[in-house]
């Protein structure tokens, strides 16, 4: 059974700092990995999707890496801003069909202080 | 980008009544939709997977007669919480995907409160 762990569970940083969120998964046989952001009381916003054959994806100040063999992914946020405060979730998808489910981590709650 | 619309965003109902939540994909055809439940400060718990035109696949421990899912078209899935009880109060979120290599997109969730 796939298990996804995110460390740290919570993180508080001053504005402008670069930071790294970690995600690990126990079964390396994944199809892709997706990072999401969730604001309080809201749904999830997709940030980055990395296919299993890829090593990283970038979008603006966000960079996600994937090391499938070691079961790890990191989300790097550059020059953090108060608006980045949210819960960040990683999720892995195992199967090759559209119905294959995602397994989520518990999330990292990020607070960026002005 | 792809948008998933979920309605209502919040609902308060009395115990014993039924509540329907809609999930629509606005600019793509969703072959598969997923329904999740989320408790405070916890991650998402998958309730069921629905494919257009077929019966939903429920996760272990989820009562299919209580949480009725209908995926009648490629753009709409509904979750009906039947005979709601206070313990059904939660945050329900749907997600949808088109083809396999595209990201999974989520609705904004529905806060259900059963009094």
CSV table of C-alpha atoms in Angstrom, one decimal:
chain,number,residue,atom,x,y,z
A,1,UNK,CA,0.0,0.0,0.0
A,2,UNK,CA,1.4,3.4,-1.0
A,3,UNK,CA,2.1,5.8,1.8
A,4,UNK,CA,3.0,9.4,1.3
A,5,UNK,CA,4.7,11.4,4.0
A,6,UNK,CA,5.3,15.2,4.0
A,7,UNK,CA,7.9,16.9,6.2
A,8,UNK,CA,7.7,19.2,7.9
A,9,UNK,CA,4.0,19.2,9.0
A,10,UNK,CA,4.2,23.0,9.6
A,11,UNK,CA,6.7,25.7,8.6
A,12,UNK,CA,6.9,29.4,9.5
A,13,UNK,CA,9.3,31.6,7.7
A,14,UNK,CA,9.9,35.3,7.2
A,15,UNK,CA,9.0,36.9,3.9
A,16,UNK,CA,11.7,36.6,1.2
A,17,UNK,CA,13.2,33.4,2.4
A,18,UNK,CA,13.7,30.4,0.0
A,19,UNK,CA,12.2,27.2,1.3
A,20,UNK,CA,11.9,23.5,0.5
A,21,UNK,CA,9.0,21.2,1.3
A,22,UNK,CA,9.6,17.5,1.2
A,23,UNK,CA,7.5,14.6,0.1
A,24,UNK,CA,8.4,10.9,0.3
A,25,UNK,CA,6.5,7.9,-1.0
A,26,UNK,CA,7.0,4.2,-0.2
A,27,UNK,CA,6.2,2.6,-3.6
A,28,UNK,CA,8.4,4.0,-6.4
A,29,UNK,CA,6.2,2.5,-9.1
A,30,UNK,CA,4.3,5.7,-9.7
A,31,UNK,CA,2.9,7.2,-12.9
A,32,UNK,CA,3.1,10.9,-11.8
A,33,UNK,CA,3.3,13.2,-8.8
A,34,UNK,CA,1.4,16.3,-8.3
A,35,UNK,CA,1.8,19.2,-5.9
A,36,UNK,CA,-1.2,21.1,-4.8
A,37,UNK,CA,-2.0,24.2,-2.7
A,38,UNK,CA,-5.0,24.4,-0.4
A,39,UNK,CA,-6.2,27.6,1.2
A,40,UNK,CA,-8.4,27.4,4.3
A,41,UNK,CA,-11.9,26.2,3.4
A,42,UNK,CA,-11.1,25.9,-0.2
A,43,UNK,CA,-10.5,23.1,-2.7
A,44,UNK,CA,-7.1,22.2,-4.1
A,45,UNK,CA,-5.2,24.2,-6.7
A,46,UNK,CA,-2.8,22.2,-8.9
A,47,UNK,CA,0.7,23.7,-8.8
A,48,UNK,CA,2.9,21.3,-10.7
A,49,UNK,CA,2.6,17.9,-12.3
A,50,UNK,CA,5.7,15.7,-12.8
A,51,UNK,CA,5.5,12.6,-14.9
A,52,UNK,CA,7.5,9.6,-13.7
A,53,UNK,CA,10.0,10.1,-16.6
A,54,UNK,CA,10.7,13.7,-15.6
A,55,UNK,CA,13.1,15.0,-13.0
A,56,UNK,CA,11.6,18.5,-12.4
A,57,UNK,CA,9.0,21.0,-13.3
A,58,UNK,CA,9.1,24.8,-12.9
A,59,UNK,CA,6.4,27.4,-12.7
A,60,UNK,CA,7.4,30.9,-11.7
A,61,UNK,CA,8.9,30.8,-8.3
A,62,UNK,CA,8.1,27.2,-7.8
A,63,UNK,CA,10.3,24.3,-8.7
A,64,UNK,CA,9.4,20.7,-8.1
A,65,UNK,CA,11.9,17.8,-8.4
A,66,UNK,CA,11.3,14.1,-8.5
A,67,UNK,CA,13.6,11.2,-7.7
A,68,UNK,CA,11.5,8.3,-8.3
A,69,UNK,CA,14.0,5.6,-7.4
A,70,UNK,CA,14.5,7.0,-3.9
A,71,UNK,CA,10.8,7.9,-3.5
A,72,UNK,CA,11.2,11.6,-3.0
A,73,UNK,CA,10.0,14.9,-4.3
A,74,UNK,CA,10.7,18.4,-3.2
A,75,UNK,CA,8.9,21.6,-3.8
A,76,UNK,CA,11.2,24.6,-3.8
A,77,UNK,CA,9.6,28.1,-3.3
A,78,UNK,CA,11.9,31.0,-4.0
A,79,UNK,CA,11.5,34.4,-2.4
A,80,UNK,CA,8.5,33.5,-0.4
A,81,UNK,CA,5.6,35.9,0.0
A,82,UNK,CA,2.8,36.2,2.6
A,83,UNK,CA,0.4,35.2,-0.2
A,84,UNK,CA,2.2,31.8,-0.3
A,85,UNK,CA,0.8,30.9,3.1
A,86,UNK,CA,-1.4,27.8,2.6
A,87,UNK,CA,-1.2,24.1,3.0
A,88,UNK,CA,0.8,22.3,0.4
A,89,UNK,CA,-0.1,18.7,-0.5
A,90,UNK,CA,1.8,16.2,-2.7
A,91,UNK,CA,0.0,13.3,-4.2
A,92,UNK,CA,1.2,10.3,-6.3
A,93,UNK,CA,-0.7,8.5,-8.9
A,94,UNK,CA,0.1,4.9,-9.5
A,95,UNK,CA,-1.8,3.6,-12.4
A,96,UNK,CA,-2.0,4.3,-16.1
A,97,UNK,CA,-5.7,4.7,-16.3
A,98,UNK,CA,-7.7,7.9,-15.8
A,99,UNK,CA,-9.5,6.2,-12.9
A,100,UNK,CA,-6.3,5.5,-10.9
A,101,UNK,CA,-6.5,7.2,-7.6
A,102,UNK,CA,-4.1,9.7,-6.0
A,103,UNK,CA,-2.6,9.0,-2.7
A,104,UNK,CA,-2.1,12.2,-0.7
A,105,UNK,CA,0.3,13.2,2.0
A,106,UNK,CA,-0.9,14.9,5.1
A,107,UNK,CA,0.4,18.3,3.9
A,108,UNK,CA,2.7,21.0,5.0
A,109,UNK,CA,1.1,24.1,6.5
A,110,UNK,CA,3.2,27.1,5.4
A,111,UNK,CA,3.1,30.5,7.0
A,112,UNK,CA,5.1,33.3,5.5
A,113,UNK,CA,5.3,36.3,7.9
A,114,UNK,CA,5.5,39.8,6.5
B,1,UNK,CA,-6.8,26.4,-17.4
B,2,UNK,CA,-9.2,23.6,-16.6
B,3,UNK,CA,-11.9,24.6,-14.2
B,4,UNK,CA,-14.0,22.4,-12.0
B,5,UNK,CA,-17.1,24.0,-10.5
B,6,UNK,CA,-18.6,22.6,-7.3
B,7,UNK,CA,-22.0,23.8,-6.0
B,8,UNK,CA,-23.1,24.7,-3.4
B,9,UNK,CA,-20.0,26.0,-1.6
B,10,UNK,CA,-21.8,25.5,1.7
B,11,UNK,CA,-25.0,24.1,2.9
B,12,UNK,CA,-26.8,23.7,6.3
B,13,UNK,CA,-29.5,21.0,6.5
B,14,UNK,CA,-31.5,19.3,9.2
B,15,UNK,CA,-30.8,15.8,10.3
B,16,UNK,CA,-32.7,13.3,8.1
B,17,UNK,CA,-32.8,15.3,5.0
B,18,UNK,CA,-30.8,14.7,1.8
B,19,UNK,CA,-28.3,17.0,0.2
B,20,UNK,CA,-27.1,17.0,-3.4
B,21,UNK,CA,-23.7,18.4,-4.4
B,22,UNK,CA,-22.8,19.0,-8.0
B,23,UNK,CA,-19.4,18.9,-9.6
B,24,UNK,CA,-19.0,20.2,-13.2
B,25,UNK,CA,-16.0,20.3,-15.5
B,26,UNK,CA,-16.4,23.6,-17.3
B,27,UNK,CA,-14.0,23.4,-20.2
B,28,UNK,CA,-13.0,19.8,-20.6
B,29,UNK,CA,-14.7,16.4,-20.7
B,30,UNK,CA,-14.1,14.6,-17.4
B,31,UNK,CA,-14.0,10.8,-18.0
B,32,UNK,CA,-13.4,10.3,-14.3
B,33,UNK,CA,-14.4,12.2,-11.3
B,34,UNK,CA,-13.4,11.6,-7.7
B,35,UNK,CA,-15.2,12.5,-4.5
B,36,UNK,CA,-13.3,13.2,-1.3
B,37,UNK,CA,-14.1,14.0,2.2
B,38,UNK,CA,-11.8,16.1,4.4
B,39,UNK,CA,-11.9,16.5,8.1
B,40,UNK,CA,-10.3,19.6,9.8
B,41,UNK,CA,-6.5,19.6,9.6
B,42,UNK,CA,-6.4,16.3,7.8
B,43,UNK,CA,-5.7,15.3,4.3
B,44,UNK,CA,-8.3,14.2,1.7
B,45,UNK,CA,-10.0,10.9,2.1
B,46,UNK,CA,-11.1,9.3,-1.2
B,47,UNK,CA,-14.8,8.3,-1.0
B,48,UNK,CA,-15.5,7.0,-4.5
B,49,UNK,CA,-14.4,7.1,-8.1
B,50,UNK,CA,-17.0,7.6,-10.8
B,51,UNK,CA,-16.7,7.1,-14.5
B,52,UNK,CA,-19.2,8.5,-16.9
B,53,UNK,CA,-22.0,6.2,-17.6
B,54,UNK,CA,-21.1,3.5,-15.1
B,55,UNK,CA,-21.5,2.8,-11.4
B,56,UNK,CA,-19.2,4.5,-9.0
B,57,UNK,CA,-16.5,2.5,-7.2
B,58,UNK,CA,-16.6,3.1,-3.5
B,59,UNK,CA,-13.8,2.9,-1.1
B,60,UNK,CA,-13.9,0.5,1.8
B,61,UNK,CA,-16.0,1.8,4.6
B,62,UNK,CA,-18.0,4.2,2.5
B,63,UNK,CA,-21.7,3.4,2.4
B,64,UNK,CA,-22.9,3.5,-1.2
B,65,UNK,CA,-26.5,3.7,-0.2
B,66,UNK,CA,-25.8,6.8,1.9
B,67,UNK,CA,-23.5,8.6,-0.5
B,68,UNK,CA,-25.2,8.3,-3.9
B,69,UNK,CA,-23.0,9.2,-6.8
B,70,UNK,CA,-24.3,9.8,-10.3
B,71,UNK,CA,-22.0,10.6,-13.3
B,72,UNK,CA,-24.5,11.0,-16.0
B,73,UNK,CA,-22.5,13.0,-18.5
B,74,UNK,CA,-18.8,13.9,-19.2
B,75,UNK,CA,-19.2,17.2,-17.5
B,76,UNK,CA,-21.3,16.5,-14.4
B,77,UNK,CA,-21.2,14.3,-11.4
B,78,UNK,CA,-23.4,14.5,-8.3
B,79,UNK,CA,-23.0,13.3,-4.8
B,80,UNK,CA,-26.2,13.0,-2.7
B,81,UNK,CA,-25.8,12.6,1.0
B,82,UNK,CA,-29.0,10.7,2.0
B,83,UNK,CA,-30.7,10.9,5.4
B,84,UNK,CA,-27.9,13.2,6.6
B,85,UNK,CA,-26.8,13.0,10.2
B,86,UNK,CA,-24.5,15.4,12.2
B,87,UNK,CA,-21.6,13.0,11.8
B,88,UNK,CA,-21.8,13.6,8.0
B,89,UNK,CA,-20.9,17.2,8.6
B,90,UNK,CA,-17.6,17.7,6.7
B,91,UNK,CA,-15.9,19.3,3.8
B,92,UNK,CA,-16.6,17.4,0.5
B,93,UNK,CA,-14.4,18.0,-2.5
B,94,UNK,CA,-14.7,16.7,-6.0
B,95,UNK,CA,-12.0,16.4,-8.6
B,96,UNK,CA,-12.0,15.6,-12.3
B,97,UNK,CA,-9.6,14.5,-14.9
B,98,UNK,CA,-9.7,14.3,-18.7
B,99,UNK,CA,-7.0,12.3,-20.2
B,100,UNK,CA,-4.4,10.5,-18.2
B,101,UNK,CA,-1.4,12.9,-18.6
B,102,UNK,CA,-3.4,15.9,-17.5
B,103,UNK,CA,-3.4,17.2,-13.9
B,104,UNK,CA,-6.2,16.4,-11.6
B,105,UNK,CA,-8.4,19.5,-11.1
B,106,UNK,CA,-10.4,20.2,-8.0
B,107,UNK,CA,-13.6,22.0,-7.2
B,108,UNK,CA,-13.6,24.5,-4.3
B,109,UNK,CA,-15.4,22.1,-2.0
B,110,UNK,CA,-18.7,22.1,-0.2
B,111,UNK,CA,-19.0,22.7,3.6
B,112,UNK,CA,-21.8,20.5,4.8
B,113,UNK,CA,-23.3,21.1,8.3
B,114,UNK,CA,-26.0,18.9,9.5
B,115,UNK,CA,-27.9,20.2,12.5
